[in-house]
Coordinates of C-alpha atoms in Angstrom, one line a residue:
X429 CA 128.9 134.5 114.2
X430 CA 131.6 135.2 116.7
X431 CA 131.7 132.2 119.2
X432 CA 130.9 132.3 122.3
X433 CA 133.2 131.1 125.4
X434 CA 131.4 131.8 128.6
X435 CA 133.0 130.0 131.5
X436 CA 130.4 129.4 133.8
X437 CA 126.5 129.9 131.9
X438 CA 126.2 126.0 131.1
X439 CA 127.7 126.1 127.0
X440 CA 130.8 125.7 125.5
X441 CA 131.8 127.6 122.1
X442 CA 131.2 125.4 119.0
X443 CA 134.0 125.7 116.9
X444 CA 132.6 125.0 113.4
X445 CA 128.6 126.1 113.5
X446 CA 125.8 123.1 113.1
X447 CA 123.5 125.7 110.9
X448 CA 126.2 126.1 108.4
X449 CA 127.4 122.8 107.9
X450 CA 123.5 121.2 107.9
X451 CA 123.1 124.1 105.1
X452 CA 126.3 122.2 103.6
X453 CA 125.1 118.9 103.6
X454 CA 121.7 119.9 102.2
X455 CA 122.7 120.1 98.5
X456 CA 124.0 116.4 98.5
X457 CA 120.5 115.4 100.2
X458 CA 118.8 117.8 97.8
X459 CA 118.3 115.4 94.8
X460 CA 117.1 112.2 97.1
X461 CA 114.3 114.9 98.5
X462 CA 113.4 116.3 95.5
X463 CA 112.7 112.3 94.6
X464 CA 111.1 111.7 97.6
X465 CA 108.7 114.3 97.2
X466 CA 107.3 113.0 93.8
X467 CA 107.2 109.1 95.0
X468 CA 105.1 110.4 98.0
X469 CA 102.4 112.7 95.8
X470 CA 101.7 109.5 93.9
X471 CA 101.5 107.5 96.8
X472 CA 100.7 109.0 100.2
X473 CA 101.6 112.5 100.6
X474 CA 101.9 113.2 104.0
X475 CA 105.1 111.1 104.2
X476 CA 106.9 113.7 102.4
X477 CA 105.2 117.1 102.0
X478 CA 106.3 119.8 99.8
X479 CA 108.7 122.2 100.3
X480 CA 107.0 125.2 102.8
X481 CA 104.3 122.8 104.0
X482 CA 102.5 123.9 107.1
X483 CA 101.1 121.9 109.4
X484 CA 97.6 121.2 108.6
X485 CA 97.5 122.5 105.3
X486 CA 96.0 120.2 102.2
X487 CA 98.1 118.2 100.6
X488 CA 97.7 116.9 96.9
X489 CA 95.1 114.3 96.5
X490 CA 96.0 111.5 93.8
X491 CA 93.6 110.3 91.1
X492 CA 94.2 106.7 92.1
X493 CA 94.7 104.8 95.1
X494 CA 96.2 101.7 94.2
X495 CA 99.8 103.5 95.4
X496 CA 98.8 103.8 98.4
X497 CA 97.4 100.6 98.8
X498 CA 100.6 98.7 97.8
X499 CA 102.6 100.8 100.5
X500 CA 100.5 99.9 102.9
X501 CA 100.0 95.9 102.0
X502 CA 103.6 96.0 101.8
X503 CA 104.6 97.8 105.0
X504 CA 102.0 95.4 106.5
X505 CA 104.3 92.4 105.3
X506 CA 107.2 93.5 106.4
X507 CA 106.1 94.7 109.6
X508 CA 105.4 91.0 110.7
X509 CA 108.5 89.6 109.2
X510 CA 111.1 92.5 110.9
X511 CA 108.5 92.0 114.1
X512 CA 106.7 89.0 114.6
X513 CA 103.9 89.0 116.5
X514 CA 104.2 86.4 119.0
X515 CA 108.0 85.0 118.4
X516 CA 111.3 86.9 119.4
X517 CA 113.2 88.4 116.3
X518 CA 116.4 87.2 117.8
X519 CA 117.9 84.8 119.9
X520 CA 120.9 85.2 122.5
X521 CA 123.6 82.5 120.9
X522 CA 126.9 81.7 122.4
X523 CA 130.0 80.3 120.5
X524 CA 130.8 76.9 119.7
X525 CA 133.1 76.8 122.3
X526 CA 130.5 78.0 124.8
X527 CA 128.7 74.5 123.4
X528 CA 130.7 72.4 123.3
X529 CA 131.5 72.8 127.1
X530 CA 128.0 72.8 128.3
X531 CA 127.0 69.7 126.1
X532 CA 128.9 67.6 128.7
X533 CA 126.5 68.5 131.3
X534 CA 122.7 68.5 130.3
X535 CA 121.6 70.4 133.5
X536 CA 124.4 73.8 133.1
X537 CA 122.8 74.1 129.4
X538 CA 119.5 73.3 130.5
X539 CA 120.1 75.9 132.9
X540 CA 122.1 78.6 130.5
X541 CA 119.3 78.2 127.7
X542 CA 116.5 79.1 130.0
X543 CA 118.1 82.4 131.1
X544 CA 119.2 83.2 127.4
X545 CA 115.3 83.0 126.9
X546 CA 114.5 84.8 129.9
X547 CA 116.2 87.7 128.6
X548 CA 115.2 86.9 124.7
X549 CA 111.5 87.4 126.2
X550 CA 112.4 90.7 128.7
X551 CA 114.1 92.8 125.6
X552 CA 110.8 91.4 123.5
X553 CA 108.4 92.9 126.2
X554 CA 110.7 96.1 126.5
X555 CA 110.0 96.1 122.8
X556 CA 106.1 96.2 123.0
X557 CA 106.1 98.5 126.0
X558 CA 108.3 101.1 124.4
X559 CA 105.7 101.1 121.1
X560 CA 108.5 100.6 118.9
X561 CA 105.6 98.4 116.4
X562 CA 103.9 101.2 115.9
X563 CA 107.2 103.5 114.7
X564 CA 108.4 100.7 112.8
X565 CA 105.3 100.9 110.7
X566 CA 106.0 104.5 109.8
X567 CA 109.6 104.3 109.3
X568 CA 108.8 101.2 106.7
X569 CA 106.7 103.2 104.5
X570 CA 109.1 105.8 104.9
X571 CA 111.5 103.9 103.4
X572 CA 109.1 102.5 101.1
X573 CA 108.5 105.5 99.4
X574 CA 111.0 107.9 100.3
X575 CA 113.7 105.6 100.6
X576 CA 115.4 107.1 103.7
X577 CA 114.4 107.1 107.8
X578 CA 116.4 108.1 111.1
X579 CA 115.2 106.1 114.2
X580 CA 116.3 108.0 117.2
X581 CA 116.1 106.0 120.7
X582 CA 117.0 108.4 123.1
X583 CA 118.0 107.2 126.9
X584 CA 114.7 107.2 128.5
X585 CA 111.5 107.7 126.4
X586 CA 109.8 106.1 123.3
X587 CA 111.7 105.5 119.8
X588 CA 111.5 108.8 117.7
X589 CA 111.1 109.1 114.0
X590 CA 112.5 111.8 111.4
X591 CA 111.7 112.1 108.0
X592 CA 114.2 113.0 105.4
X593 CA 113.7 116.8 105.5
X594 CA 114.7 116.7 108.9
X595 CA 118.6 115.4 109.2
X596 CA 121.4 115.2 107.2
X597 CA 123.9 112.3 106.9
X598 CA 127.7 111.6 105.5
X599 CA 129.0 108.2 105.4
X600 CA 132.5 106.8 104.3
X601 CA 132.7 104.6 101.0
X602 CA 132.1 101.5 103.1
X603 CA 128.2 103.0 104.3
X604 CA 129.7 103.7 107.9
X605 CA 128.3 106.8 109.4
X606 CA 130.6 109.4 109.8
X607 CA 128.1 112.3 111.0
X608 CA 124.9 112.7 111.5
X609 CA 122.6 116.2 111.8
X610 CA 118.8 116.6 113.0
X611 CA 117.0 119.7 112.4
X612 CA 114.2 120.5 114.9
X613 CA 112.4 123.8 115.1
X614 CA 110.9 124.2 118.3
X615 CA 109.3 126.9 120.7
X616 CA 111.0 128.7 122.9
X617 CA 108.8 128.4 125.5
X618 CA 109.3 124.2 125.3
X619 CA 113.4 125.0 126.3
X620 CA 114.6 125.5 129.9
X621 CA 114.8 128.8 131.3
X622 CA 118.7 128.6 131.8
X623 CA 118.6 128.2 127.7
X624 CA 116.0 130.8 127.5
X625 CA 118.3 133.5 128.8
X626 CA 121.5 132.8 126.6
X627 CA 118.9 133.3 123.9
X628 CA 117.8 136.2 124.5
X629 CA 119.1 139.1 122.1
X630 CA 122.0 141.7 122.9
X631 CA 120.4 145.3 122.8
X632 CA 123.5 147.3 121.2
X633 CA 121.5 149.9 119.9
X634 CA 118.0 151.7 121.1
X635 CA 116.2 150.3 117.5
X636 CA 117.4 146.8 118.8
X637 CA 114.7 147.1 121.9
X638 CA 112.0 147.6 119.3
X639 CA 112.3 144.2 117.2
X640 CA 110.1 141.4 117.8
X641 CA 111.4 138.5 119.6
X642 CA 111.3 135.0 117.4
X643 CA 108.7 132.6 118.9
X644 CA 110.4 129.7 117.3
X645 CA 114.2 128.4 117.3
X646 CA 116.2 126.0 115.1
X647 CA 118.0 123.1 117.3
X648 CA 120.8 121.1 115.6
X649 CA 121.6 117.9 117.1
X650 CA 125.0 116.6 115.8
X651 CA 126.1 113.5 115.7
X652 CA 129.9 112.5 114.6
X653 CA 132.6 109.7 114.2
X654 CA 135.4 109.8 116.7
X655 CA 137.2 107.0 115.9
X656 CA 135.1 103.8 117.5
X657 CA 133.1 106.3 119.7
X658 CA 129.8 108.4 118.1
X659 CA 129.9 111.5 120.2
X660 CA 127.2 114.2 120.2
X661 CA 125.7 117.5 121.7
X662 CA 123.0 119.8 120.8
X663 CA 123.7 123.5 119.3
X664 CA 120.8 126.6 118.7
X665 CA 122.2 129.8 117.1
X666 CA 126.0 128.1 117.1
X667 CA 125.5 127.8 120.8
X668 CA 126.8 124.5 121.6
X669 CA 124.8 123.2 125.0
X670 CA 127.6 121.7 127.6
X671 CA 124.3 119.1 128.8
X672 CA 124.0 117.7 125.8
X673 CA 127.3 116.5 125.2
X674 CA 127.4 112.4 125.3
X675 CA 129.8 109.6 123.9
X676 CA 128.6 106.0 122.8
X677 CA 130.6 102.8 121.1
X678 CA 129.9 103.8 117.8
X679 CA 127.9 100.3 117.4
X680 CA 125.7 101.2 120.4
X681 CA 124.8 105.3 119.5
X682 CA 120.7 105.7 119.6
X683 CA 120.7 106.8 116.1
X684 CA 119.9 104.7 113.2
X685 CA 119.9 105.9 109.3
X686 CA 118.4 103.6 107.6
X687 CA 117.9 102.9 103.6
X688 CA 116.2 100.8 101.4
X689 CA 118.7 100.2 99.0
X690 CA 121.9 101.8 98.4
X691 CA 125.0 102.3 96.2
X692 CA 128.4 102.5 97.7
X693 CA 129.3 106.1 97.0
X694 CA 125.9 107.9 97.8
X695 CA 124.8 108.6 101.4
X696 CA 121.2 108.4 101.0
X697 CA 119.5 105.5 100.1
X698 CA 116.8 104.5 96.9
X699 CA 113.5 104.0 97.9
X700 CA 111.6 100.7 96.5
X701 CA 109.0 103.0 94.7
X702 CA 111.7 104.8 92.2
X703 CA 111.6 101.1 90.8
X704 CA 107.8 101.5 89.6
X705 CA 107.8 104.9 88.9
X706 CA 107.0 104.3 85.8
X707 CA 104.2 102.4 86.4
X708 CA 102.6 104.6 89.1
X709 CA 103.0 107.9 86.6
X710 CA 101.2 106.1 84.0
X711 CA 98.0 105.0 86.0
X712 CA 97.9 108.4 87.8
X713 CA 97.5 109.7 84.2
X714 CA 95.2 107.3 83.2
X715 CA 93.1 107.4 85.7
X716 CA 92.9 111.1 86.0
X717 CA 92.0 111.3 81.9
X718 CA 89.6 108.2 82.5
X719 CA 87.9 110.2 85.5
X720 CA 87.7 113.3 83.4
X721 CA 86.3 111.3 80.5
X722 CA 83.5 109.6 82.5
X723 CA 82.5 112.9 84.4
X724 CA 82.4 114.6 80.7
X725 CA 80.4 111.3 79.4
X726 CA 77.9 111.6 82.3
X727 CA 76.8 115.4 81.3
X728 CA 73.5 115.9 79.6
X729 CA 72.7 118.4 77.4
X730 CA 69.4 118.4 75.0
X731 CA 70.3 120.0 71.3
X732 CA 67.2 121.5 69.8
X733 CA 66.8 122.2 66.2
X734 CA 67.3 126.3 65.7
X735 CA 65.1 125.5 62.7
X736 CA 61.9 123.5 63.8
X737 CA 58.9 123.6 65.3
X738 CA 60.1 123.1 68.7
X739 CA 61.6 125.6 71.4
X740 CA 64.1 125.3 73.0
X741 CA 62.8 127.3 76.2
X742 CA 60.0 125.0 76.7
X743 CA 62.5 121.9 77.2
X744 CA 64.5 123.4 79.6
X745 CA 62.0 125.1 81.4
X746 CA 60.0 121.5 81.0
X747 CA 59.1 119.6 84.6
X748 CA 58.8 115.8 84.7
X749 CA 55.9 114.5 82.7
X750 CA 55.3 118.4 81.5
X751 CA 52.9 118.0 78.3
X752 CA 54.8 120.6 75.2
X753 CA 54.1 120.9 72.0
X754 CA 56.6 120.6 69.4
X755 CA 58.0 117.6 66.9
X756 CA 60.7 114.5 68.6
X757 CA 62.9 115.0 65.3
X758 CA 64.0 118.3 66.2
X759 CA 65.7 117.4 69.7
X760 CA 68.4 115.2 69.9
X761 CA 71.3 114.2 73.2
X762 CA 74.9 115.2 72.6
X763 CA 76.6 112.4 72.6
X764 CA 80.3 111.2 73.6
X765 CA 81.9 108.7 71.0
X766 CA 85.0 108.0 72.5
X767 CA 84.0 104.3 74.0
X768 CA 86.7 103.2 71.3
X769 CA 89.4 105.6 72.6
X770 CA 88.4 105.1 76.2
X771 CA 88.8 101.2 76.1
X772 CA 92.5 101.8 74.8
X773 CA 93.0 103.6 78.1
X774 CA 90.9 101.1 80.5
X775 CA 93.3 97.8 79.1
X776 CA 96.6 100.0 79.4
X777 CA 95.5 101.0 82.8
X778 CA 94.3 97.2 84.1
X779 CA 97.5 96.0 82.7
X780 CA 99.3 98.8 84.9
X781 CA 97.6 97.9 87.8
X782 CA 98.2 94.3 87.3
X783 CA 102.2 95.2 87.2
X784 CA 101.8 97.2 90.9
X785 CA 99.4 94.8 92.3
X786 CA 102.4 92.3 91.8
X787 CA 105.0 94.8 92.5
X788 CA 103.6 95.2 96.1
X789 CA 102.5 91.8 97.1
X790 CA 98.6 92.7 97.3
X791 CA 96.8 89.2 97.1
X792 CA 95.4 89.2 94.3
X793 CA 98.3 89.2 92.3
X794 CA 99.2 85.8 93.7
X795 CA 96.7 84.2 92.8
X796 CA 96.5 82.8 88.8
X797 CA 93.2 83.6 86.8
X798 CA 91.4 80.3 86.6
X799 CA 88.1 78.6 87.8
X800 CA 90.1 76.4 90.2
X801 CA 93.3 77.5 91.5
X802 CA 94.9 75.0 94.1
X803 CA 96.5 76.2 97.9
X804 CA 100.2 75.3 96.3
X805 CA 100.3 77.3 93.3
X806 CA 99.4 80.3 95.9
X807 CA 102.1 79.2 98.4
X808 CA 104.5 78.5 95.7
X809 CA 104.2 82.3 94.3
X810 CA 104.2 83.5 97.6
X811 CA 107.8 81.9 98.7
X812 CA 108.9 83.6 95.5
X813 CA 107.8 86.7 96.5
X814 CA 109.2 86.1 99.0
X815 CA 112.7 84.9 97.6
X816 CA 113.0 88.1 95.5
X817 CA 112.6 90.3 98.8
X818 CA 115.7 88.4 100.5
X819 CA 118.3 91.4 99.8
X820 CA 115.6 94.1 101.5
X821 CA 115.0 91.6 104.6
X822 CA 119.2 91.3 104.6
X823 CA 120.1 94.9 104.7
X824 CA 116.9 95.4 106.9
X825 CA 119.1 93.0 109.5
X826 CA 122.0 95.2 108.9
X827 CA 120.7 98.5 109.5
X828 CA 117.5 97.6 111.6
X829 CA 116.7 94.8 113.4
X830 CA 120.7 94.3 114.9
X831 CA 121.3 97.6 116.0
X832 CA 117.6 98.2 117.5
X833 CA 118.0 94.7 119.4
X834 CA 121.4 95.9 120.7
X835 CA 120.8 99.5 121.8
X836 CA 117.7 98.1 123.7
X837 CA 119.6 96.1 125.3
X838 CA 122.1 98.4 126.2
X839 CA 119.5 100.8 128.2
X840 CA 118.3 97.6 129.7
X841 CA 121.5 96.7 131.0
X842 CA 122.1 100.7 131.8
X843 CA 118.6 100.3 134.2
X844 CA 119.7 97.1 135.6
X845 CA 116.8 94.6 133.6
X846 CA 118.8 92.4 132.3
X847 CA 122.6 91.2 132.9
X848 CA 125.3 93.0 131.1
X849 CA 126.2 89.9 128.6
X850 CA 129.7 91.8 127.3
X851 CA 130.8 90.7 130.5
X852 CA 131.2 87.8 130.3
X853 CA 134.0 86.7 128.2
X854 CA 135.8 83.8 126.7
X855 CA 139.4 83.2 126.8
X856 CA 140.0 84.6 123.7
X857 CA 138.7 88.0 125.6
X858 CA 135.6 88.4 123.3
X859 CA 131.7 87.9 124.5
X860 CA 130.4 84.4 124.4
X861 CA 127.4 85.7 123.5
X862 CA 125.6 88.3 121.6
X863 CA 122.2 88.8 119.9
X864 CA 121.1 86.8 116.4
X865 CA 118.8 88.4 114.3
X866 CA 116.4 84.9 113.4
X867 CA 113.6 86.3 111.2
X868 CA 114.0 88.1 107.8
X869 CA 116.2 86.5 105.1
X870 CA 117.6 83.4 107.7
X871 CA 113.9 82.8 108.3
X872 CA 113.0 82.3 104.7
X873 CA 116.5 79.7 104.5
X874 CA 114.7 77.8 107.4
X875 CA 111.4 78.1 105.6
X876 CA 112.7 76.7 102.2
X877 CA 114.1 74.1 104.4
X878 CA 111.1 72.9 106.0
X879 CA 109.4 73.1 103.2
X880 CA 111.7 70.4 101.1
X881 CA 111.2 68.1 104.0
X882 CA 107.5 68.3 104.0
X883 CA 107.4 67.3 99.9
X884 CA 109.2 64.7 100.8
X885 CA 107.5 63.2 103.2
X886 CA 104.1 64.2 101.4
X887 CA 105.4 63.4 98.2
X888 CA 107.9 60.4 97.9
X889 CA 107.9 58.6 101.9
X890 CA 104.1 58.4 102.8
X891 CA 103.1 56.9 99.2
X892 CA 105.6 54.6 99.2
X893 CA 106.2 54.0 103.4
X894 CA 105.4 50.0 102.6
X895 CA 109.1 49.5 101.0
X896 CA 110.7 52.6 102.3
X897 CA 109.8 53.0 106.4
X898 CA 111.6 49.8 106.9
X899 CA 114.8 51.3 105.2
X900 CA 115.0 54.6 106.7
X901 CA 115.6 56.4 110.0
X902 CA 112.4 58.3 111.3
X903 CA 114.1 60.2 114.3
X904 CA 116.7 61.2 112.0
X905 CA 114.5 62.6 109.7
X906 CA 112.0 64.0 112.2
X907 CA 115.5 65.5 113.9
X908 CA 116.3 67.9 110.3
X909 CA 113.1 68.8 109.8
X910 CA 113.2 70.3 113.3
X911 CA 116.1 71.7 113.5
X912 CA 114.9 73.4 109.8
X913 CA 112.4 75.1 112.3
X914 CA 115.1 76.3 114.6
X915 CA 113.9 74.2 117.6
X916 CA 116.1 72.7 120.2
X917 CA 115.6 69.1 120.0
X918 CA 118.0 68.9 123.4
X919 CA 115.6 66.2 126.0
X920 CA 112.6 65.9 122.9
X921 CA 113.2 62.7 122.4
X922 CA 113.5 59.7 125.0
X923 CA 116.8 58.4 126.1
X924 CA 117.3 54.3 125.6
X925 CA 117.0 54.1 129.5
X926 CA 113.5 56.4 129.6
X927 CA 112.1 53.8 126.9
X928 CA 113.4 50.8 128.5
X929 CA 111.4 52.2 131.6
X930 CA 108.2 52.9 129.9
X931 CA 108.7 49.5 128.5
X932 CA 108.6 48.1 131.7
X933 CA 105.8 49.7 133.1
X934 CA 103.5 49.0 130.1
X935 CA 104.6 45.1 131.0
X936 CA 104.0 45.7 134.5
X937 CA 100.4 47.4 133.6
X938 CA 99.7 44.0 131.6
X939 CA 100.2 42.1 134.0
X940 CA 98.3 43.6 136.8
X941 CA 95.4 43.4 133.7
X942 CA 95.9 39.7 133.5
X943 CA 96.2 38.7 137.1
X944 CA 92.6 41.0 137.4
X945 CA 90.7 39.1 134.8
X946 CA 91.8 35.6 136.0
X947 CA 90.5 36.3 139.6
X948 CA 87.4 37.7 137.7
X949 CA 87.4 34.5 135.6
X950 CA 87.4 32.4 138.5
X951 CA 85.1 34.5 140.9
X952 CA 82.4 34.1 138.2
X953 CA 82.2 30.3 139.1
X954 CA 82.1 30.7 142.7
X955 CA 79.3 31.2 145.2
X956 CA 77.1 34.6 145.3
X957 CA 78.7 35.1 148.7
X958 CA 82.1 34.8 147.8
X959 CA 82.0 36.6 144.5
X960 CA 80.6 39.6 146.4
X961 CA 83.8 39.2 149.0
X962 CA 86.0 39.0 146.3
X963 CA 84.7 42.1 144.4
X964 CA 85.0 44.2 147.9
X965 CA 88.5 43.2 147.8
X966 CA 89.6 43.9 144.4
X967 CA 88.0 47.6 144.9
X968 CA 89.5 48.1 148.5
X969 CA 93.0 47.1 146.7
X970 CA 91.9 49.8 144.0
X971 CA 91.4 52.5 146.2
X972 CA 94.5 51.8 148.4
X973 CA 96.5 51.9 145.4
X974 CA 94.5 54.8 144.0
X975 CA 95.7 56.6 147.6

């Protein structure tokens, strides 16, 4: 196609065409598809329909369902542990040097920690307003079973989601991005009217007046590397839009490829269900021969003997409690003797299921087979679920949670919520602070930390507290195990001088007690008269103190 240089209709020329170079890319994404497509029929295939899918046309139904059950316990899962519910999955730190100068002055970090929150909880609430829970949920199953996801969060409007068919993406050796394509095919009656009329088709000769217009146009947006900056702009039929062209710091672009797992030289990621496929083939087989079996099992049909007295119009023409004549030995049930073979198939398929169950952390798989099965033994095979998922929650910090946490709060800062932390700057010239991811694979080093402080004290201090209390340090202790939970324990605990004062009082207190019940002592032996004087005053005292 020969570019196009207008000089004043609102496009550029785009010197090496989007179309061709996504058609490029395609073949190195073809085998990761082809992959996706088959994890998605055994588990739920409307994440990844097959190639010429229409919208609203049926998909393949599996024979089982226990694929799509473990995708969605597990998405579940990690949904609260990339998101909690009702803590921040970061916290605004600053460097030690930052500390160290406001631990000289309690109030300035007093002050400094509650505006790091202030901000933690404003990005939090940006991040419930915008919806992003409810993308994150389909972008984890995504990578779930398809192993690859783009995130898009585009200046102003919700976080978008594309599936694998839809982009394209090169990285260098090291997993950087180096380019990244989307593929959108839209209406052209959803595009402006100035794009409209560059569309619209050049009439050189009369048969070109007769063709039919296309309803629907292709829409590349490109994003590429450009040394630390990701730059962009949008191109339909090697058109290159002059609107559309933006710049970002390559660490702050709105798009986000994400993977499961990767290997250093491939560009596309491995999705968590290529490591059961196995599995998940063999019980859709199973299942679909056992199904077959029992619907094949479940048919009746009466055998009559060609021979004997009996017809075999009369028993199928036969009502309910119909009186015919003929003799019980000639009619006989066809029957289906493969219980034996059928078993086989049912303990192979259990034991399957048993594998996946595990595979995708459904509950019951947690839990050991046995008339009594204590609280521990199910938290203890949770945390090693747990443990063996610390890799996924690390690169889900990485490629997720960080970058998500940082381009929000680079539109925030863009629409003037929130102050523009890069800003401020040590002397070294770098930021003194910057977001921390704190959930995911730090959160389960915190947890395994708590946790070893609570045997302890469960386990070897309060059994043996008589000879052990006197020799150990409480506050110390108490101090670890809450800093284990990551909470400031800045102003928790009383100072020497706030104890020495609550000492006082509580003397104080006693002695007002004391000098109360010697007067009542004493106004117990006195005269009706006076005791009733006395109590007036002790209650008028009461109340003026009470005032």
């Amino acid at each position: 196609m020969t570019p196009i240089d207008p000089t004043n209709n609102g496009v550029v020329a785009d010197e090496e065409d989007a179309a061709a170079l996504y058609s490029r890319l395609e073949s190195d994404r073809q085998n990761f598809l082809d992959r996706a497509r088959e994890n998605a029929k055994l588990t739920i295939p409307s994440l990844m329909p097959p190639d010429g899918y229409a919208p609203g046309q049926r998909l393949t139904t599996p024979f089982q369902s226990i694929g799509s059950h473990g995708v969605n316990t597990l998405t579940a899962k990690l949904v609260m542990t990339v998101l909690p519910a009702n803590s921040p999955m970061f916290r605004v730190s600053v460097t030690d040097q930052v500390v160290e100068e406001l631990s000289a002055s309690k109030t300035m970090r007093s002050g400094v920690e509650k505006k790091l929150n202030e901000i933690e909880r404003s990005v939090m609430d940006e991040i419930e307003g915008l919806g992003i829970r409810a993308a994150l949920v389909e972008a984890i199953k995504h990578l779930i079973v398809c192993g690859n996801v783009l995130l898009y969060l585009p200046p102003k409007g919700n976080l978008r989601i594309f599936r694998l068919d839809r982009y394209v993406v090169q990285r260098d050796y090291e997993g950087n991005i180096l380019r990244v394509i989307i593929k959108e095919t839209i209406s052209k009656e959803a595009l402006p009217a100035d794009v409209r009329a560059l569309l619209k088709p050049v009439e050189e000769l009369p048969s070109d007046s007769r063709k039919v217009e296309e309803k629907e146009v292709d829409i590349y947006t490109v994003f590429y590397r450009d040394g630390d900056r990701m730059r962009t702009y949008q191109s339909i039929k090697g058109i290159k839009l002059k609107k559309s062209l933006g710049s970002w710091r390559a660490d702050r672009s709105p798009i986000m490829p994400l993977r499961w797992s990767y290997l250093h030289d491939e560009d596309y990621g491995r999705a968590y269900v290529d490591e059961y496929i196995g599995d998940l083939t063999g019980t859709e087989s199973l299942s679909r021969s056992i199904r077959e079996a029992a619907a094949a099992a479940s048919k009746i049909n009466p055998m009559v003997n060609p021979t004997g007295l009996t017809r075999a119009q009369d028993i199928a023409k036969a009502e309910n409690l119909q009186v015919i004549s003929g003799r019980k030995d000639d009619v006989s049930m066809l029957q289906f003797d493969k219980q034996a073979d059928l078993s086989v198939a049912q303990s192979v398929l259990q034991d399957l299921i048993a594998r996946l169950n595990h595979a995708f952390m459904m509950n019951q798989s947690v839990q050991r087979q046995a008339e009594r099965v204590t609280a521990e033994e199910i938290k203890a095979m949770i945390s090693d679920i747990d443990d063996v998922l610390g890799g996924v929650y690390s690169l889900l910090a990485q490629e997720l949670q960080l970058p998500l946490v940082i381009r929000i709060m680079d539109r925030m800062v863009r629409e003037k919520k929130i102050p523009d932390l890069d800003s401020i700057k040590g002397a070294d010239g770098k930021p003194v602070a910057k977001p921390k991811i704190v959930t995911g694979i730090e959160a389960l080093g915190r947890g395994q930390d708590f946790n070893k402080y609570m045997t302890a004290m469960t386990q070897i201090i309060v059994p043996l507290k008589d000879i052990l209390l006197p020799e150990m340090n409480i506050r110390d202790f108490a101090e670890r195990a809450l800093v284990s939970l990551s909470i400031d324990i800045d102003g928790l605990f009383k100072t020497d001088e706030q104890k020495a004062a609550d000492t006082q009082n509580l003397q104080n207190a006693q002695q007002g007690q004391m000098g109360q019940q010697m007067i009542m002592d004493a106004v117990k032996g006195a005269t009706p008269h006076l005791a009733k004087a006395a109590a007036d005053s002790m209650a008028n005292q009461q109340q003026g103190n009470a005032q």
